[in-house]
Coordinates of N, CA and C in Angstrom, one line a residue:
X1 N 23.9 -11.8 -6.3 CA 24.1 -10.4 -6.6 C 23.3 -9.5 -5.7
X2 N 24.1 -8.5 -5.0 CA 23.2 -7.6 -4.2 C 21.9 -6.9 -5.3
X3 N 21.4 -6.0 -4.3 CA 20.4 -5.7 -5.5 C 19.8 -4.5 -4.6
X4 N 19.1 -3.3 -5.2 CA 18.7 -1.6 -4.7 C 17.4 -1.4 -5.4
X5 N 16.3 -1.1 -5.1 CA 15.2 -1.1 -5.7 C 15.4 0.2 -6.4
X6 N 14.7 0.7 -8.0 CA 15.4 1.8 -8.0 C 13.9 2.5 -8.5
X7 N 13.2 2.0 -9.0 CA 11.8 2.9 -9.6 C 10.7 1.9 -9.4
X8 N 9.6 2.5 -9.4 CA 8.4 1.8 -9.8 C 7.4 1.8 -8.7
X9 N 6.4 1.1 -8.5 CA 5.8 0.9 -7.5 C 4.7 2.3 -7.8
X10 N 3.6 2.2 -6.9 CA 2.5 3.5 -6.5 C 1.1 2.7 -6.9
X11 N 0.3 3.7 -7.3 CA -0.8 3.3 -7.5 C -1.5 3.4 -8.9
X12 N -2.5 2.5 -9.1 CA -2.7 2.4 -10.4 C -4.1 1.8 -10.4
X13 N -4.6 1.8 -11.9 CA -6.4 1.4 -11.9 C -6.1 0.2 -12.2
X14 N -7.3 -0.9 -11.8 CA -7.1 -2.1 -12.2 C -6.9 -2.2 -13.9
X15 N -6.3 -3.0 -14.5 CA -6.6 -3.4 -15.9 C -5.2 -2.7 -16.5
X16 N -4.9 -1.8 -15.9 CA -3.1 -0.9 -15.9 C -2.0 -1.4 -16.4
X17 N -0.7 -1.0 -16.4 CA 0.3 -1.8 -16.0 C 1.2 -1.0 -15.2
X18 N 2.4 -1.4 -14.9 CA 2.8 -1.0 -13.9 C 4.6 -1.3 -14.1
X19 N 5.4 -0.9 -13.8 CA 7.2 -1.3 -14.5 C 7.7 -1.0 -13.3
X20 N 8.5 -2.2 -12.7 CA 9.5 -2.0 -11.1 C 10.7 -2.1 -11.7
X21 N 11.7 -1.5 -11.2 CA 12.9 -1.6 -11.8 C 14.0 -1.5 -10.5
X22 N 15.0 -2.3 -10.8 CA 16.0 -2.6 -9.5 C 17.3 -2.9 -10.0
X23 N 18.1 -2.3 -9.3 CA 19.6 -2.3 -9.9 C 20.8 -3.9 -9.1
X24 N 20.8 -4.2 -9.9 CA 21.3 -6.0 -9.5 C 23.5 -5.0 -9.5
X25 N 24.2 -5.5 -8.4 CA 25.4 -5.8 -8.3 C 26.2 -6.9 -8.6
X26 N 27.0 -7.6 -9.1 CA 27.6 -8.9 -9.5 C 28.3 -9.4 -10.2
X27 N 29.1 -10.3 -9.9 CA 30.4 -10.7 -11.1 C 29.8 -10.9 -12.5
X28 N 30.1 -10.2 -13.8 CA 29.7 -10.6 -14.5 C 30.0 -12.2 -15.4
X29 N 31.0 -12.8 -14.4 CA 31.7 -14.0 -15.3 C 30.6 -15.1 -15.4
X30 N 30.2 -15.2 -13.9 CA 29.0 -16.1 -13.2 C 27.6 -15.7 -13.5
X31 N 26.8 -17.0 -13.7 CA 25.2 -16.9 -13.6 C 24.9 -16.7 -12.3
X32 N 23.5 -15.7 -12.3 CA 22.9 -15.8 -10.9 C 21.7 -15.6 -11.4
X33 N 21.0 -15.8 -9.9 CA 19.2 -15.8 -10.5 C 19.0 -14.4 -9.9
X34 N 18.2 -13.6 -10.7 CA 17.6 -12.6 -9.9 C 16.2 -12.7 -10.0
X35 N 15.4 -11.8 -9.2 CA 13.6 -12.4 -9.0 C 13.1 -11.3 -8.2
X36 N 11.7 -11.1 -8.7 CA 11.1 -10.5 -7.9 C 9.7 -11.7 -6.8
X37 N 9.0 -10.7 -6.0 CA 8.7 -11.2 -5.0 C 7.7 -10.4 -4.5
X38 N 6.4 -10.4 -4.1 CA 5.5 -9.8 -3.2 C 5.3 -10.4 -1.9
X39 N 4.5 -9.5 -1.0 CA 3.9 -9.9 0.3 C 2.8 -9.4 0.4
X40 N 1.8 -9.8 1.0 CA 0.6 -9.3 1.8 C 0.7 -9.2 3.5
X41 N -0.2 -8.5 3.9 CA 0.1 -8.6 5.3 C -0.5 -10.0 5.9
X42 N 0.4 -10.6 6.5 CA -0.1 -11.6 7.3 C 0.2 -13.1 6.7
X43 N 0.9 -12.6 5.3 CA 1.1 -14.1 4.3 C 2.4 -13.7 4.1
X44 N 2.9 -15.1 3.6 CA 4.2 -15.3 3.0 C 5.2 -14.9 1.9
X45 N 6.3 -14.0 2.1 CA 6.6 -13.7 0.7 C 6.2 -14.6 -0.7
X46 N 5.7 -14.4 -1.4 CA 5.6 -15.4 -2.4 C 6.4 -14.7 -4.1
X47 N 7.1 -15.5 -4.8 CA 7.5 -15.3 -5.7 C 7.2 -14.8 -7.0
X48 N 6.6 -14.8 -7.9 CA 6.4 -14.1 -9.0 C 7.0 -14.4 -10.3
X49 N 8.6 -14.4 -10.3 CA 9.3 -14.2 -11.2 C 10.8 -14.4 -11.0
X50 N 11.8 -15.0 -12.5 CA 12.6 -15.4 -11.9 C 13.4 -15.5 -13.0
X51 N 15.0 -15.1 -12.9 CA 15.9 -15.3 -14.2 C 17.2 -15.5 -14.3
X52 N 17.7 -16.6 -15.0 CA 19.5 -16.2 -14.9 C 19.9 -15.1 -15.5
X53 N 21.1 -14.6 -15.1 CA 21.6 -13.6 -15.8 C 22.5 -14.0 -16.9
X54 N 22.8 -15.2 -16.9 CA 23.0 -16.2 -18.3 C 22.3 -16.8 -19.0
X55 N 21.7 -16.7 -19.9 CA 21.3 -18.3 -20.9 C 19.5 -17.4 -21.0
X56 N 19.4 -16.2 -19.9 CA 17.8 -15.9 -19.9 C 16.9 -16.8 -19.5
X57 N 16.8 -17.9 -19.0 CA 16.1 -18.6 -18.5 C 15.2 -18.0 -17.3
X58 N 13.9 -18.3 -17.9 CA 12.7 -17.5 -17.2 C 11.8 -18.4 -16.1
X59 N 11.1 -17.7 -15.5 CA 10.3 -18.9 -14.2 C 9.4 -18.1 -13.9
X60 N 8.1 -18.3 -13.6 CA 6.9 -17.6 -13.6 C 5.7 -18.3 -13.0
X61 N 5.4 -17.7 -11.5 CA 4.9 -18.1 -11.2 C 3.5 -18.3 -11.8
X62 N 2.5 -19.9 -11.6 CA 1.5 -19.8 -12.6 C 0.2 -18.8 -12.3
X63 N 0.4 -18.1 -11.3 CA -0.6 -17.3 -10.8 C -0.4 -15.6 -11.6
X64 N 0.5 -15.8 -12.1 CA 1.1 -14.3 -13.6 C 1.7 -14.7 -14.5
X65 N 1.8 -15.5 -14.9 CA 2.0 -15.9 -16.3 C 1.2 -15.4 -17.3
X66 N 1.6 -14.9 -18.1 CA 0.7 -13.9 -19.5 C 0.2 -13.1 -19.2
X67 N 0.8 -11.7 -17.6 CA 0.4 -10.9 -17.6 C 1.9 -10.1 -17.0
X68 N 2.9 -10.7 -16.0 CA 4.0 -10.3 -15.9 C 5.5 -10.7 -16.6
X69 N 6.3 -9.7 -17.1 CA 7.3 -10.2 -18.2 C 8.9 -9.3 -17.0
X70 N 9.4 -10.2 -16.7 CA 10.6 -10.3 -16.1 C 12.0 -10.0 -16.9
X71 N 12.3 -8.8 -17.0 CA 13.7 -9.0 -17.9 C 14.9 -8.4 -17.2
X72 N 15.8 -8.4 -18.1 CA 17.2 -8.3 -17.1 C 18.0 -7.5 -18.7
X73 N 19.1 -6.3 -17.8 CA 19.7 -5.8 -19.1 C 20.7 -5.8 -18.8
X74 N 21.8 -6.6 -19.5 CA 22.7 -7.4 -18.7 C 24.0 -6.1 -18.7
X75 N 23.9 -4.8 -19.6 CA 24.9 -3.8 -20.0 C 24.6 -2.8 -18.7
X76 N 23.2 -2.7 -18.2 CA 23.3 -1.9 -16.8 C 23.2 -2.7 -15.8
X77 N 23.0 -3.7 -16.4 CA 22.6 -5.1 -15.0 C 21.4 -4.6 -14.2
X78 N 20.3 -3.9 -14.6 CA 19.3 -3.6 -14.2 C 17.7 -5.1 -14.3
X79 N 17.2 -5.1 -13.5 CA 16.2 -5.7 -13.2 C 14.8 -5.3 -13.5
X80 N 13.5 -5.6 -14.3 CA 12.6 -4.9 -14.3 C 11.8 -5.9 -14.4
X81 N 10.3 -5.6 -14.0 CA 9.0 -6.5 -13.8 C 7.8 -5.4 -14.7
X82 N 7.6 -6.2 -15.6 CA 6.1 -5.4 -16.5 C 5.0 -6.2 -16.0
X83 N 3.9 -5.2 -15.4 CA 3.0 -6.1 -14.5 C 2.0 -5.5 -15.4
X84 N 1.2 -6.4 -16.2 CA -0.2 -5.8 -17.1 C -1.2 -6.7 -16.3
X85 N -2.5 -5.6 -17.2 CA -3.7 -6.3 -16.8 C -4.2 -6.7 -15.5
X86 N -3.4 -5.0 -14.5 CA -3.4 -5.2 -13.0 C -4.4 -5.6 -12.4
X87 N -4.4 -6.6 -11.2 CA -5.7 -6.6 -10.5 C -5.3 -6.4 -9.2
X88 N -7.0 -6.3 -8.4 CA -6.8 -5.9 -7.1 C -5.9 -7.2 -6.1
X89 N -5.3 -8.4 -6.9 CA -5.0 -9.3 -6.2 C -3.7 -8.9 -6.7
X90 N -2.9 -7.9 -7.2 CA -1.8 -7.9 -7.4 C -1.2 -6.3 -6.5
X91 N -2.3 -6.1 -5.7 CA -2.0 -4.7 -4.5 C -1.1 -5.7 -3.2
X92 N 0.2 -5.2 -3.5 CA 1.2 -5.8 -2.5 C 2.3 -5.1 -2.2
X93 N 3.8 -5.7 -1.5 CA 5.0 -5.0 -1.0 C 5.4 -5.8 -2.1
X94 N 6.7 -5.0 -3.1 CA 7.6 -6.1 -4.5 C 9.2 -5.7 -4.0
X95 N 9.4 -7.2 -3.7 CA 10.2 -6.5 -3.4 C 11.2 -7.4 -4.7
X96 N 13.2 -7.2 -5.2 CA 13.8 -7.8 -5.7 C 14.7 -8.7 -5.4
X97 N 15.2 -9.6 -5.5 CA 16.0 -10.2 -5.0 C 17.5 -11.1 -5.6
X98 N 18.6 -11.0 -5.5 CA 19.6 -12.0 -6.1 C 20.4 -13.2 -5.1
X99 N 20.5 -13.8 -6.2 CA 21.4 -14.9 -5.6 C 22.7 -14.7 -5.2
X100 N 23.2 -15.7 -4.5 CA 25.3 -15.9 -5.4 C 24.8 -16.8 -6.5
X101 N 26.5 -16.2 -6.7 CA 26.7 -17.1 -8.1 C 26.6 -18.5 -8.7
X102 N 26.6 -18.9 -9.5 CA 26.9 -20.4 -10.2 C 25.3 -21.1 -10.3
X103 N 24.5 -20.4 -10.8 CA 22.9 -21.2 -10.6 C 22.4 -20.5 -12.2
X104 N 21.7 -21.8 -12.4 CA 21.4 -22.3 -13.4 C 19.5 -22.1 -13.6
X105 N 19.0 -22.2 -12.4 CA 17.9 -22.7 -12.1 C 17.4 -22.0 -10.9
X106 N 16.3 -21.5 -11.3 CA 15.9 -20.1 -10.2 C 14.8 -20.8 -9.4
X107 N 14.3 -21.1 -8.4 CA 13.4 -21.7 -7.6 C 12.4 -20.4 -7.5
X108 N 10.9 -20.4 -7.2 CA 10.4 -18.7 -6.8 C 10.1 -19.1 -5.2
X109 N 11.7 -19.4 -4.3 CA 10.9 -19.4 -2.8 C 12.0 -18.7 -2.0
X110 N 11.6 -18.2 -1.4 CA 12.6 -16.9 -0.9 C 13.8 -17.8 -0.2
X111 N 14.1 -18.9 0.7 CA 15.1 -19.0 0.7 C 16.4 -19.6 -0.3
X112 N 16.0 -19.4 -1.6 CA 16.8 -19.5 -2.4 C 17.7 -18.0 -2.8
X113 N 17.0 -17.3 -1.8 CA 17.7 -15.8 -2.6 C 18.8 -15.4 -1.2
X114 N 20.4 -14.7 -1.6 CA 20.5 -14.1 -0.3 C 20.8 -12.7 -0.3
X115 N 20.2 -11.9 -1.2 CA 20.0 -10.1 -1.1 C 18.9 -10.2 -1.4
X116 N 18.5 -8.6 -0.9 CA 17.0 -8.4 -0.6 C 16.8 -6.8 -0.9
X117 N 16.2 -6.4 -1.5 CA 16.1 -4.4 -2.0 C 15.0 -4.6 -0.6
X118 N 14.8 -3.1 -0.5 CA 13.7 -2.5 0.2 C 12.2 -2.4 -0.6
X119 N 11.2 -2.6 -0.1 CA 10.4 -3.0 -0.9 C 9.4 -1.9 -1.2
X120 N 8.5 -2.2 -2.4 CA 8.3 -0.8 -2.9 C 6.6 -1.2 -3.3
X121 N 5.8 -0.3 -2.4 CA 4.4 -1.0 -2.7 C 3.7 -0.4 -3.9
X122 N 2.7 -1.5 -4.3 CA 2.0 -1.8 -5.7 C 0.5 -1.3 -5.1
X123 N -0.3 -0.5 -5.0 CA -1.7 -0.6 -4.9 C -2.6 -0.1 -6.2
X124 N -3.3 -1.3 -6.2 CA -4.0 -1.3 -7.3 C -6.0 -0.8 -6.8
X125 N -6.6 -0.7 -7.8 CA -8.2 0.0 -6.9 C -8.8 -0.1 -8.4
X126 N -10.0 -0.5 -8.0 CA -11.0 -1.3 -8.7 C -12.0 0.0 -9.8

């Protein structure tokens, strides 16, 4: 599913939260995985989060688990990331990303994804 970043992102105090939201394109017949994703300068996109748009099946990276909640609203097909209990290790580029279709099972490593939103930066301050 293509995908368009549509809100979120800026700055915030540590301990915060924070809501990205991105508008997913796609067949509704088919599962796809949608996911979000950060970057720092000089490191690797790394994943975060991860979902079919069938069955709900969730993936989380263990580095946010019990602080970021990944959902999907399958009537606007919108995308969203609730980022609590911000820290300064979560000041990055987020960006969203979808699959093609027929996937069951969301990997969080970027070349599993083949759309890409523009990315929308998170700074967090202590």
């Amino acid at each position: 599913a293509q995908v368009e970043m549509v809100s979120g992102g800026g700055s915030a105090q540590a301990g915060g939260s924070l809501r990205l939201s991105c508008k997913a394109s796609g067949p509704s017949y088919a599962s796809y995985c949608l996911a979000w994703f950060r970057q720092t300068p000089g490191k690797e996109r790394e994943g975060v989060a991860a979902l079919t748009t069938m069955g709900g099946n969730r993936f989380y990276a263990d580095s946010v688990k019990g602080r970021f909640t990944i959902s999907h609203d399958n009537a606007k097909n919108m995308l969203s990331l609730e980022i609590n209990s911000l820290t300064a290790d979560d000041s990055a580029l987020y960006y969203c990303a979808g699959s093609k279709p027929a996937r069951s099972i969301c990997p969080l490593t970027a070349d599993s994804y083949d759309y890409w939103s523009q990315g929308t930066q998170v700074s967090v301050s202590s």
